[in-house]
Short mmCIF file of C-alpha atoms and ligand atoms in Angstrom, two decimals:
data_model
loop_
_atom_site.label_atom_id
_atom_site.label_comp_id
_atom_site.label_asym_id
_atom_site.label_seq_id
_atom_site.Cartn_x
_atom_site.Cartn_y
_atom_site.Cartn_z
CA MET K 1 -105.51 -13.80 72.96
CA ARG K 2 -105.30 -13.40 69.18
CA SER K 3 -101.90 -12.26 67.94
CA ILE K 4 -101.68 -8.55 67.14
CA ARG K 5 -99.68 -8.11 63.97
CA ARG K 6 -98.43 -5.87 61.15
CA GLY K 7 -101.05 -3.60 59.62
CA GLU K 8 -103.40 -3.41 62.63
CA THR K 9 -104.49 -0.26 64.42
CA GLY K 10 -106.33 0.47 67.67
CA PRO K 11 -105.81 0.99 71.40
CA ALA K 12 -103.86 -2.27 71.87
CA VAL K 13 -101.38 -1.18 69.21
CA SER K 14 -100.85 2.23 70.79
CA GLU K 15 -100.33 0.59 74.17
CA ILE K 16 -97.69 -1.74 72.73
CA ARG K 17 -96.02 1.25 71.08
CA SER K 18 -95.87 3.24 74.31
CA ILE K 19 -94.41 0.32 76.29
CA LEU K 20 -91.70 -0.17 73.66
CA VAL K 21 -90.95 3.57 73.61
CA GLY K 22 -90.56 3.35 77.41
CA LEU K 23 -88.06 0.52 76.93
CA GLU K 24 -86.20 2.65 74.35
CA LEU K 25 -86.72 0.00 71.69
CA LEU K 26 -88.91 2.29 69.59
CA GLY K 27 -88.30 5.95 68.73
CA SER K 28 -91.83 7.29 68.69
CA ALA K 29 -95.33 6.34 69.89
CA GLU K 30 -96.75 7.70 66.60
CA PRO K 31 -98.31 6.70 64.24
CA ASP K 32 -101.05 4.58 65.80
CA VAL K 33 -100.43 1.63 63.53
CA PHE K 34 -98.50 -1.66 63.68
CA ASP K 35 -95.91 -0.59 61.11
CA GLU K 36 -92.53 -1.95 60.10
CA ALA K 37 -90.71 -0.02 62.84
CA LEU K 38 -93.01 -1.51 65.48
CA GLU K 39 -92.53 -4.99 64.10
CA SER K 40 -88.75 -4.75 64.35
CA ALA K 41 -89.03 -3.32 67.90
CA VAL K 42 -91.21 -6.31 68.87
CA ARG K 43 -88.62 -8.66 67.37
CA ALA K 44 -85.83 -6.96 69.34
CA PHE K 45 -87.89 -7.25 72.53
CA GLN K 46 -88.61 -10.92 71.90
CA GLN K 47 -84.96 -11.63 71.28
CA ASP K 48 -83.96 -9.79 74.45
CA ARG K 49 -86.44 -11.76 76.57
CA GLY K 50 -85.66 -15.15 75.04
CA LEU K 51 -89.13 -15.44 73.49
CA GLY K 52 -90.00 -16.95 70.13
CA ILE K 53 -89.18 -14.24 67.55
CA ASP K 54 -92.11 -13.71 65.17
CA GLY K 55 -92.64 -9.93 65.30
CA MET K 56 -96.23 -10.43 66.49
CA VAL K 57 -97.73 -9.85 69.93
CA GLY K 58 -99.40 -13.04 71.13
CA ASP K 59 -100.16 -14.16 74.69
CA GLU K 60 -96.61 -14.80 75.82
CA THR K 61 -95.16 -11.63 74.32
CA TRP K 62 -98.02 -9.59 75.75
CA ARG K 63 -97.39 -10.93 79.27
CA ALA K 64 -93.70 -10.05 78.95
CA LEU K 65 -94.55 -6.54 77.66
CA ASP K 66 -97.02 -6.04 80.48
CA ALA K 67 -94.40 -7.02 83.08
CA ALA K 68 -91.76 -4.84 81.41
CA ARG K 69 -93.70 -1.61 81.65
CA TRP K 70 -93.44 -1.37 85.42
CA ARG K 71 -90.70 0.92 86.64
CA LEU K 72 -89.62 0.59 90.26
CA GLY K 73 -91.70 3.02 92.30
CA SER K 74 -94.61 3.29 89.86
CA ARG K 75 -96.83 0.97 91.93
CA THR K 76 -96.86 -0.52 95.42
CA LEU K 77 -95.35 -4.00 95.50
CA PHE K 78 -96.60 -6.60 97.95
CA HIS K 79 -96.72 -10.32 98.45
CA SER K 80 -99.95 -11.45 96.82
CA VAL K 81 -101.20 -15.03 97.19
CA PRO K 82 -101.86 -17.05 95.08
CA ASP K 83 -101.07 -14.70 92.14
CA PRO K 84 -97.77 -13.02 92.92
CA LEU K 85 -96.92 -9.66 91.35
CA VAL K 86 -94.53 -9.97 88.42
CA GLY K 87 -92.58 -7.24 86.69
CA GLU K 88 -89.34 -5.50 85.87
CA ASP K 89 -89.89 -3.29 88.91
CA VAL K 90 -89.80 -6.42 91.10
CA ARG K 91 -86.56 -7.51 89.43
CA ALA K 92 -85.03 -4.05 89.94
CA LEU K 93 -86.02 -4.18 93.61
CA GLN K 94 -84.56 -7.67 94.03
CA GLU K 95 -81.26 -6.65 92.45
CA ARG K 96 -81.09 -3.60 94.67
CA MET K 97 -81.83 -5.60 97.82
CA LEU K 98 -79.26 -8.27 96.94
CA GLU K 99 -76.65 -5.61 96.38
CA MET K 100 -77.37 -4.24 99.86
CA GLY K 101 -76.95 -7.67 101.44
CA TYR K 102 -80.60 -8.73 101.77
CA ASP K 103 -81.38 -12.18 100.46
CA THR K 104 -84.30 -12.06 98.04
CA GLY K 105 -83.24 -15.26 96.31
CA ARG K 106 -82.65 -15.23 92.56
CA PRO K 107 -83.83 -11.95 90.95
CA ASP K 108 -86.68 -13.65 89.08
CA ALA K 109 -89.05 -10.63 88.87
CA VAL K 110 -91.61 -12.47 91.05
CA TYR K 111 -92.60 -10.89 94.39
CA GLY K 112 -92.61 -14.08 96.49
CA THR K 113 -92.20 -14.92 100.18
CA ARG K 114 -88.45 -14.50 100.17
CA THR K 115 -88.59 -11.05 98.59
CA ALA K 116 -91.25 -9.94 101.08
CA ARG K 117 -89.10 -11.25 103.95
CA ALA K 118 -86.02 -9.38 102.68
CA VAL K 119 -88.06 -6.17 102.36
CA ALA K 120 -89.38 -6.63 105.93
CA GLN K 121 -85.82 -7.04 107.18
CA PHE K 122 -84.78 -3.84 105.38
CA GLN K 123 -87.80 -2.01 106.83
CA ARG K 124 -86.93 -3.16 110.36
CA GLU K 125 -83.38 -1.89 109.98
CA VAL K 126 -84.37 1.56 108.69
CA GLY K 127 -87.14 1.90 111.27
CA LEU K 128 -90.21 1.55 109.04
CA SER K 129 -93.24 -0.55 109.86
CA THR K 130 -92.40 -4.06 108.70
CA ASP K 131 -95.22 -5.14 106.41
CA GLY K 132 -92.92 -6.67 103.77
CA SER K 133 -94.46 -4.59 100.99
CA CYS K 134 -92.72 -1.89 98.99
CA GLY K 135 -94.79 1.31 98.99
CA PRO K 136 -93.95 5.04 98.97
CA GLN K 137 -92.19 5.06 102.40
CA THR K 138 -90.00 2.09 101.58
CA MET K 139 -89.25 3.53 98.12
CA LYS K 140 -88.22 6.78 99.76
CA ALA K 141 -85.83 4.93 102.06
CA LEU K 142 -84.42 3.05 99.05
CA ARG K 143 -84.00 6.30 97.10
CA ARG K 144 -82.10 7.85 99.96
CA LEU K 145 -79.58 5.09 99.34
CA GLY K 146 -79.51 6.21 95.72
CA ARG K 147 -75.81 5.72 95.28
CA LYS K 148 -74.88 4.64 91.79
CA VAL K 149 -71.50 3.31 90.82
CA VAL K 150 -70.30 5.90 88.32
CA GLY K 151 -66.53 5.60 88.66
CA GLY K 152 -64.18 8.55 88.48
CA ARG K 153 -63.01 10.95 91.09
CA PRO K 154 -66.29 12.28 92.55
CA GLN K 155 -67.35 8.72 93.32
CA TRP K 156 -64.01 7.97 94.90
CA LEU K 157 -64.22 11.10 97.02
CA ARG K 158 -67.71 10.24 98.12
CA GLU K 159 -66.57 6.82 99.25
CA ALA K 160 -63.51 8.20 100.98
CA GLU K 161 -65.84 10.60 102.75
CA ALA K 162 -68.14 7.75 103.76
CA PHE K 163 -65.06 6.08 105.18
CA ARG K 164 -63.85 9.10 107.04
CA GLN K 165 -67.23 9.38 108.72
CA SER K 166 -68.06 5.78 109.47
CA GLY K 167 -64.76 3.89 109.56
CA PRO K 168 -64.19 4.74 113.24
CA ASN K 169 -67.47 3.05 114.07
CA LEU K 170 -65.48 -0.16 114.30
CA VAL K 171 -63.42 1.29 117.13
CA GLY K 172 -63.99 -0.43 120.43
CA LYS K 173 -66.20 -3.21 119.03
CA THR K 174 -65.23 -6.74 120.02
CA ILE K 175 -64.98 -9.44 117.39
CA VAL K 176 -64.10 -13.09 117.88
CA ILE K 177 -62.42 -14.92 115.01
CA ASP K 178 -62.74 -18.67 115.24
CA PRO K 179 -60.26 -20.69 113.19
CA GLY K 180 -61.93 -24.11 112.88
CA HIS K 181 -60.40 -27.37 114.16
CA GLY K 182 -56.84 -27.50 115.58
CA GLY K 183 -55.61 -29.46 118.57
CA GLY K 184 -54.44 -33.06 118.67
CA THR K 185 -55.71 -35.00 115.69
CA ASP K 186 -58.39 -32.50 114.70
CA THR K 187 -56.81 -31.14 111.53
CA GLY K 188 -60.00 -30.78 109.51
CA VAL K 189 -59.62 -31.50 105.79
CA VAL K 190 -56.15 -32.74 104.80
CA VAL K 191 -54.77 -32.90 101.26
CA PRO K 192 -51.30 -34.33 100.55
CA ASP K 193 -49.31 -32.41 97.90
CA GLY K 194 -46.00 -34.17 97.11
CA PRO K 195 -43.83 -33.86 100.19
CA LEU K 196 -46.23 -31.25 101.59
CA ARG K 197 -49.57 -31.66 103.21
CA TRP K 198 -52.16 -28.91 103.36
CA THR K 199 -54.44 -28.91 106.37
CA GLU K 200 -57.60 -26.96 106.99
CA ALA K 201 -56.56 -26.23 110.60
CA ASP K 202 -53.30 -24.52 109.54
CA LEU K 203 -54.72 -22.56 106.59
CA VAL K 204 -57.67 -21.18 108.54
CA PHE K 205 -55.33 -20.24 111.39
CA ASP K 206 -53.22 -18.26 108.91
CA LEU K 207 -56.37 -16.53 107.61
CA ALA K 208 -57.51 -15.83 111.17
CA SER K 209 -54.22 -14.18 112.15
CA ARG K 210 -54.23 -12.02 109.00
CA LEU K 211 -57.78 -10.98 109.78
CA GLU K 212 -56.81 -10.29 113.39
CA GLY K 213 -54.11 -7.88 112.20
CA ARG K 214 -56.42 -6.02 109.82
CA LEU K 215 -59.33 -5.76 112.26
CA SER K 216 -57.08 -4.57 115.11
CA ALA K 217 -55.59 -1.95 112.80
CA ALA K 218 -59.15 -0.79 112.15
CA GLY K 219 -59.64 -0.29 115.88
CA MET K 220 -61.55 -3.43 116.82
CA ARG K 221 -60.79 -5.61 119.83
CA VAL K 222 -60.03 -9.00 118.30
CA HIS K 223 -59.86 -12.39 119.99
CA LEU K 224 -58.99 -15.73 118.40
CA THR K 225 -60.61 -18.84 119.88
CA ARG K 226 -57.37 -20.82 119.64
CA GLY K 227 -53.66 -20.57 118.99
CA PRO K 228 -51.73 -22.18 116.12
CA SER K 229 -51.43 -25.59 117.83
CA PRO K 230 -53.70 -26.00 120.83
CA ALA K 231 -53.18 -28.99 123.17
CA LYS K 232 -56.60 -30.47 122.63
CA PRO K 233 -59.53 -30.04 120.22
CA MET K 234 -62.31 -27.57 121.09
CA THR K 235 -66.01 -28.23 120.59
CA GLY K 236 -68.49 -25.77 119.13
CA VAL K 237 -70.05 -25.49 122.61
CA GLU K 238 -66.71 -24.41 124.10
CA ARG K 239 -66.06 -21.91 121.33
CA ALA K 240 -69.52 -20.39 121.77
CA ALA K 241 -69.04 -20.17 125.57
CA LEU K 242 -65.72 -18.38 125.08
CA ALA K 243 -67.25 -15.79 122.74
CA ASN K 244 -70.19 -15.25 125.13
CA SER K 245 -67.85 -14.74 128.07
CA LEU K 246 -65.95 -12.07 126.09
CA GLY K 247 -69.20 -10.22 125.37
CA ALA K 248 -68.29 -10.20 121.68
CA ASP K 249 -70.26 -8.09 119.16
CA LEU K 250 -69.61 -10.45 116.24
CA LEU K 251 -68.18 -13.90 115.69
CA ILE K 252 -66.77 -15.19 112.41
CA SER K 253 -65.79 -18.83 112.18
CA LEU K 254 -63.42 -19.88 109.38
CA HIS K 255 -63.42 -23.32 107.77
CA LEU K 256 -62.50 -24.99 104.50
CA ASP K 257 -64.52 -27.73 102.90
CA GLY K 258 -63.57 -31.08 101.39
CA HIS K 259 -65.27 -33.51 99.04
CA ALA K 260 -64.51 -36.85 97.41
CA THR K 261 -65.10 -35.18 94.02
CA GLU K 262 -62.37 -32.79 92.87
CA ALA K 263 -65.01 -30.84 90.96
CA ALA K 264 -66.71 -29.58 94.13
CA GLU K 265 -65.59 -25.97 94.65
CA GLY K 266 -66.72 -22.63 95.97
CA VAL K 267 -67.46 -20.60 99.05
CA ALA K 268 -70.53 -20.87 101.32
CA THR K 269 -71.57 -18.91 104.41
CA TYR K 270 -73.80 -20.14 107.25
CA HIS K 271 -75.89 -18.27 109.79
CA TYR K 272 -78.24 -19.41 112.52
CA GLY K 273 -81.65 -20.60 111.38
CA THR K 274 -83.91 -23.60 111.66
CA GLY K 275 -85.20 -23.70 108.12
CA THR K 276 -88.72 -23.01 109.40
CA GLY K 277 -88.39 -19.27 108.95
CA LEU K 278 -86.78 -18.61 112.33
CA SER K 279 -83.35 -17.10 111.79
CA SER K 280 -80.92 -14.57 113.12
CA THR K 281 -81.64 -11.62 110.82
CA VAL K 282 -78.47 -9.76 111.75
CA GLY K 283 -76.44 -12.95 111.35
CA GLU K 284 -78.18 -13.51 108.03
CA ARG K 285 -77.25 -10.04 106.83
CA LEU K 286 -73.63 -10.52 107.92
CA ALA K 287 -73.60 -13.87 106.09
CA ASN K 288 -74.94 -12.26 102.90
CA LEU K 289 -72.39 -9.44 103.03
CA VAL K 290 -69.47 -11.80 103.73
CA GLN K 291 -70.58 -14.16 100.96
CA ARG K 292 -71.06 -11.45 98.34
CA GLU K 293 -67.85 -9.56 99.15
CA ILE K 294 -65.81 -12.78 98.87
CA VAL K 295 -67.50 -13.91 95.65
CA VAL K 296 -67.15 -10.49 93.98
CA ARG K 297 -63.55 -9.91 95.07
CA THR K 298 -62.12 -13.41 94.49
CA GLY K 299 -64.29 -14.80 91.70
CA MET K 300 -64.76 -18.01 93.69
CA HIS K 301 -67.83 -20.09 92.89
CA ASP K 302 -70.91 -18.90 94.82
CA CYS K 303 -72.34 -21.73 96.94
CA ARG K 304 -74.65 -19.19 98.65
CA THR K 305 -75.68 -18.65 102.26
CA HIS K 306 -77.57 -21.19 104.35
CA ALA K 307 -79.38 -21.35 107.67
CA LYS K 308 -78.05 -23.99 110.09
CA SER K 309 -78.61 -24.75 113.76
CA TRP K 310 -75.07 -25.92 114.57
CA ASP K 311 -73.91 -25.48 118.20
CA LEU K 312 -71.64 -22.55 117.42
CA LEU K 313 -74.40 -20.68 115.54
CA ARG K 314 -77.14 -21.58 118.01
CA LEU K 315 -75.39 -21.00 121.33
CA THR K 316 -73.65 -17.70 120.63
CA ARG K 317 -75.40 -14.57 121.83
CA MET K 318 -73.96 -12.32 119.11
CA PRO K 319 -74.41 -12.39 115.30
CA THR K 320 -72.33 -15.34 114.22
CA VAL K 321 -71.43 -16.68 110.81
CA ARG K 322 -69.33 -19.56 109.62
CA VAL K 323 -67.61 -19.24 106.25
CA ASP K 324 -66.41 -22.27 104.32
CA LEU K 325 -63.74 -20.58 102.23
CA GLY K 326 -63.50 -23.06 99.39
CA TYR K 327 -62.75 -26.76 98.94
CA LEU K 328 -59.23 -27.81 99.82
CA THR K 329 -59.89 -30.92 97.70
CA SER K 330 -60.57 -28.79 94.58
CA PRO K 331 -57.44 -28.00 92.53
CA VAL K 332 -58.98 -24.63 91.61
CA ASP K 333 -59.78 -23.55 95.17
CA ARG K 334 -56.57 -25.07 96.58
CA GLU K 335 -54.44 -23.02 94.21
CA ARG K 336 -56.09 -19.89 95.58
CA LEU K 337 -55.95 -20.94 99.22
CA ILE K 338 -52.24 -21.73 99.23
CA ASP K 339 -51.45 -18.37 97.58
CA PRO K 340 -50.87 -15.74 100.30
CA LEU K 341 -52.06 -12.96 97.95
CA CYS K 342 -55.39 -14.72 97.47
CA ARG K 343 -55.70 -15.27 101.19
CA GLU K 344 -55.14 -11.53 101.62
CA GLN K 345 -58.03 -10.90 99.17
CA ILE K 346 -60.31 -13.11 101.24
CA VAL K 347 -59.29 -11.24 104.39
CA GLU K 348 -60.03 -7.90 102.69
CA ALA K 349 -63.45 -9.16 101.64
CA ILE K 350 -64.33 -10.19 105.21
CA LEU K 351 -63.03 -6.88 106.54
CA ALA K 352 -65.20 -4.99 104.02
CA ALA K 353 -68.24 -7.02 105.07
CA VAL K 354 -67.63 -6.27 108.76
CA GLN K 355 -67.24 -2.60 107.91
CA ARG K 356 -70.51 -2.61 105.96
CA MET K 357 -72.28 -4.14 108.95
CA TYR K 358 -71.45 -0.98 110.87
CA PHE K 359 -72.28 1.49 108.13
CA PRO K 360 -75.66 3.04 108.79
CA VAL K 361 -77.91 1.31 106.25
CA GLU K 362 -78.51 4.52 104.31
CA ARG K 363 -74.79 4.97 103.82
CA ASP K 364 -74.13 1.45 102.59
CA VAL K 365 -71.88 1.06 99.54
CA PRO K 366 -71.91 -1.38 96.62
CA THR K 367 -70.27 -4.77 97.03
CA GLY K 368 -66.57 -4.81 96.17
CA SER K 369 -66.28 -1.02 96.40
CA ILE K 370 -64.68 -0.59 99.81
CA ASP K 371 -60.97 0.06 99.62
CA VAL K 372 -59.93 -1.36 102.97
CA ARG K 373 -56.61 0.50 102.87
CA GLN K 374 -58.65 3.61 103.58
CA LEU K 375 -59.47 2.30 107.04
CA ARG K 376 -56.13 3.21 108.51
CA MET K 377 -56.31 6.67 106.93
CA ALA K 378 -59.77 7.19 108.34
CA LEU K 379 -58.44 6.34 111.78
CA SER K 380 -55.34 8.49 111.59
CA SER K 381 -57.40 11.51 110.49
CA ARG K 382 -59.62 11.12 113.54
CA PRO K 383 -59.05 13.71 116.27
CA SER K 384 -57.11 11.89 118.98
CA SER K 385 -58.98 13.38 121.92
ZN1 LIG U 1 -63.97 -27.52 109.04
#
């Protein structure tokens, strides 16, 4: 396409004007001419999108303008092969889904397989037909969740109210916390530190007992798979069998990671999956919530969620995730992990993720927004009949 530039008139110019007015980069759609104001709006748009800044609308700028005019809800979004839909509405949808704990992948404004799969998962959970496309029904369900973070007292009250109503949903649920390793020589990752020596087995046991305290206080039945120093190591098969025999509703396994390079750092969460599309969708959602709550609350590096078919993930009959809570071999992560206050933050993040699992989807809250201290209050205000 020929570049449209200063001085021109016509339908293309008025279309460009109206898109830029919609983006609030231009004050008025009139007059119907490529004037100085339009040129500077085009430059601002190009700068914003990382395009070459020349104040003219050529091919590349036109494609970006075309994608930018779509507002979420103004058209039905679906997975189209081989030419996927592209637009700001897709990006807005992806950001929204990520925030709710559905993994769309990077918000790249392209409606690909992963986005369609995340939408299908959302549809299944709110009881819509699961076609993986985002039409009026799905938009309506998304709008019902139309909670915006606005700060201030009304927002706080609304969240406290959400807590009062749904906090008790944890009551009576059974959760198994699995501190990794332990027993005999199975210490996991070990890092000497002067006269001290930090071990994965001890640190994850500390985290597990903190989590046990918080989850019990919230009314859950909590079991740990092992004590502080078991006589012999336990396999993943044995841990899974224990959780199955307890009829647990959820299992969270806690590990730390280690690497020869000090630079390796960050948190990663694993759920069951074979990499061929077969995965535990509930486990996947729990993994996404755990991962995002920890990353947002602690600022640890995001090593994302991954599907694995490890024994513990494969053999358990309840949603199960394993979290690798940072690299003990990284000075940055280690500093956090040996600080009890930081460990408390991690525990709060996991608690918030578990709570969000039991919120009805339409009452879900933004990541990092749950004040877990409210849990106890929610419980104590419950009629004790
Ligand atoms: Zn481990």
